[in-house]
Every structure is written in structure tokens, then in C-alpha cells.
């Protein structure tokens, strides 16, 4: 069984072959923003999930106008092929791709294996920061079909539609409020959203090189937990980064058409007054 939409995934060799392609822009997006300074794929620009993509005043994305400015400054045009990669098996690469799609940029890819695979293959890294000619990028209106808000989650619970919690089992059970060695992120309660299935995001990738598992393996993983392609599914984690990875897997590798990412995730739900929680 092949991936449903293999065009959204490229291998390291494809990236190596397109390093000087003016119609391709490579973006590194990491959990640890210092990794870019330590060395990155030649020609790659940096998009930091927090300082670049977030609104500085409220918990939300940057505005449409600000997104247009950021993307224009990176030399990306509306027809540019944008390839994302990063650390943590492409957590924040998938998050950045998701935000780009939220504002209508469809010509996007993820580099399979991310930083880890590129480094394992001893491919070149540089500390040179590139600059590209400014463009006049025009974003579309936000795509509500790929993002869920808290009211959508309440509706999901009431309608008994599937939720997938991609956090670790101890976060899901409420034993931990965040992953070990991570800040607590402000959630005052532990547990999970009622009815959610726990399918940790990392089960979708190979530990050895961070590449995605085969379509057959992924199908067995998610269908084994009761998720089906004809369902309306909402994925969540703690701040939306791990769940964007699962969103990418379900939407593009397995072809589930109706998948949304709840980026409010546990840092919102674990603080909501009168919101139901299970342990």
C-alpha cells in the first residue's frame, strides 16, 4: 500500500538535488532554534515556531498580514515549493507546514527523516545565513477545515466523534502534566479529553532514522485504535506541535480527508473551567 499523497513527502536525496533550485525554498523549523545556527542545509532559511509564527500578544498565530510579510521576507512566492524539515522527527516542521497551509500555501513538502537523517547521511551543513529577493506574497483566508478550537472539541465530545491524544501514556493518564524534563506549560489539571484514544505521535516514525513508517504500518496503527478514513477526527497534544505531526500522517500519508489539529491542546483544555477531563 503506497502513501495516499506521496507528493507531500520528499527524501533527502531530492532535497540535495534541489539545493540550487530557485523555485524551491527549504525551511528549517526546530524545537531548539539554536540548531539552525550550529549548522543547517545550505540555502535553508529558519522559521522559529514561537518567535516567527506566533502572535506576540495573545495565544494565536501571527495575523494574515504578518504572515504575508514574513513569507515575503523569506523570498517565497505563491508558486514556490516549500520544503520543511527539523529536529524531533519533524515535529515543528509539520507544525510550520500546517500554519502555511492554514493560510493557503498548498505547494508544501516534508523532508522525510528531518535533521537526523540528513546528518546520518553526512550531507553538507553550513552556518551561512542566506538572503533572497523580497516577494509580494499574498495569503488566503484561514482554512478552518484543518484547525479546531475548544468549542469544536465540546461538539466533538457531544457527537461522540473521535479525538486522538498523541501525547505520552503518562500525560494521557494524568500522571504527568508534560513530558519528562519539559516545562509544565501552565496546565493546572492532568488527564485527557473524554473519549480520546491515546496514539503517541512517535509510533508513526522509525526510531533509527526518524522516517515515517510504511503506509501499511500506519494504517494498522490508527485503524487498530478505531480511527477510520470516513470520520471527522480532531488531534491534540499539549501545544499543537506533536498533533500537527499526527495530522500530517493522517491527512497526507493515509489520506484521511477530515482531520483537524486542536492547537489549544492540553495547555488550554487543562485550564478550562468546567471542561470535562478523564484519567
Short mmCIF file of N, CA and C in Angstrom, two decimals, residues 9-19 26 41 83-85 90 110-124 209-211:
data_model
loop_
_atom_site.label_atom_id
_atom_site.label_comp_id
_atom_site.label_asym_id
_atom_site.label_seq_id
_atom_site.Cartn_x
_atom_site.Cartn_y
_atom_site.Cartn_z
N UNK A 9 5.73 14.40 0.54
CA UNK A 9 6.90 13.89 1.24
C UNK A 9 8.05 13.78 0.24
N UNK A 10 9.22 14.30 0.60
CA UNK A 10 10.41 14.15 -0.24
C UNK A 10 11.53 13.54 0.58
N UNK A 11 12.44 12.87 -0.10
CA UNK A 11 13.58 12.25 0.55
C UNK A 11 14.76 13.20 0.58
N UNK A 12 15.76 12.86 1.38
CA UNK A 12 16.94 13.72 1.50
C UNK A 12 17.64 13.90 0.15
N UNK A 13 17.65 12.86 -0.69
CA UNK A 13 18.31 12.98 -1.99
C UNK A 13 17.60 14.00 -2.87
N UNK A 14 16.26 14.02 -2.80
CA UNK A 14 15.52 15.02 -3.58
C UNK A 14 15.92 16.43 -3.15
N UNK A 15 16.03 16.64 -1.84
CA UNK A 15 16.44 17.96 -1.34
C UNK A 15 17.85 18.28 -1.82
N UNK A 16 18.77 17.32 -1.74
CA UNK A 16 20.14 17.54 -2.20
C UNK A 16 20.17 17.91 -3.67
N UNK A 17 19.28 17.33 -4.46
CA UNK A 17 19.23 17.62 -5.90
C UNK A 17 18.62 18.98 -6.21
N UNK A 18 17.93 19.59 -5.23
CA UNK A 18 17.24 20.86 -5.48
C UNK A 18 17.77 22.00 -4.61
N UNK A 19 19.00 21.87 -4.13
CA UNK A 19 19.56 22.92 -3.27
C UNK A 19 19.66 24.26 -3.99
N UNK A 26 13.80 25.88 1.11
CA UNK A 26 13.93 24.93 2.21
C UNK A 26 13.83 25.69 3.52
N UNK A 41 20.99 22.94 6.40
CA UNK A 41 21.11 22.59 4.98
C UNK A 41 21.44 23.86 4.19
N UNK A 83 9.81 23.28 1.31
CA UNK A 83 10.16 22.01 1.93
C UNK A 83 10.55 22.26 3.38
N UNK A 84 9.88 21.60 4.30
CA UNK A 84 10.12 21.77 5.73
C UNK A 84 10.89 20.59 6.30
N UNK A 85 11.80 20.89 7.22
CA UNK A 85 12.49 19.83 7.96
C UNK A 85 12.89 20.39 9.31
N UNK A 90 10.71 15.91 12.93
CA UNK A 90 9.91 16.88 12.17
C UNK A 90 8.65 17.37 12.89
N UNK A 110 7.39 17.78 3.27
CA UNK A 110 8.20 17.48 4.44
C UNK A 110 9.37 16.61 3.99
N UNK A 111 10.56 16.92 4.47
CA UNK A 111 11.73 16.08 4.17
C UNK A 111 11.74 14.90 5.14
N UNK A 112 11.55 13.72 4.61
CA UNK A 112 11.45 12.51 5.41
C UNK A 112 12.73 12.28 6.23
N UNK A 113 12.55 12.14 7.53
CA UNK A 113 13.70 11.92 8.41
C UNK A 113 14.27 13.16 9.05
N UNK A 114 13.95 14.33 8.49
CA UNK A 114 14.37 15.58 9.10
C UNK A 114 15.88 15.73 9.26
N UNK A 115 16.28 16.53 10.26
CA UNK A 115 17.69 16.79 10.51
C UNK A 115 18.47 15.51 10.76
N UNK A 116 17.88 14.60 11.52
CA UNK A 116 18.59 13.40 11.91
C UNK A 116 19.07 12.61 10.70
N UNK A 117 18.18 12.37 9.75
CA UNK A 117 18.56 11.57 8.59
C UNK A 117 19.58 12.32 7.73
N UNK A 118 19.43 13.61 7.56
CA UNK A 118 20.39 14.40 6.79
C UNK A 118 21.79 14.28 7.41
N UNK A 119 21.85 14.38 8.74
CA UNK A 119 23.13 14.27 9.42
C UNK A 119 23.69 12.85 9.37
N UNK A 120 22.82 11.84 9.51
CA UNK A 120 23.27 10.46 9.45
C UNK A 120 23.91 10.13 8.10
N UNK A 121 23.46 10.78 7.07
CA UNK A 121 23.99 10.54 5.73
C UNK A 121 25.20 11.41 5.41
N UNK A 122 25.66 12.17 6.43
CA UNK A 122 26.85 13.03 6.27
C UNK A 122 26.70 14.02 5.12
N UNK A 123 25.50 14.53 4.98
CA UNK A 123 25.25 15.53 3.95
C UNK A 123 25.71 16.91 4.46
N UNK A 124 25.94 17.85 3.57
CA UNK A 124 26.57 19.11 3.97
C UNK A 124 25.68 19.97 4.86
N UNK A 209 15.94 6.37 12.24
CA UNK A 209 16.29 7.50 11.38
C UNK A 209 15.18 8.55 11.26
N UNK A 210 14.15 8.45 12.09
CA UNK A 210 13.05 9.43 12.13
C UNK A 210 12.18 9.46 10.88
N UNK A 211 12.36 8.52 9.98
CA UNK A 211 11.49 8.49 8.80
C UNK A 211 10.13 7.90 9.17
#
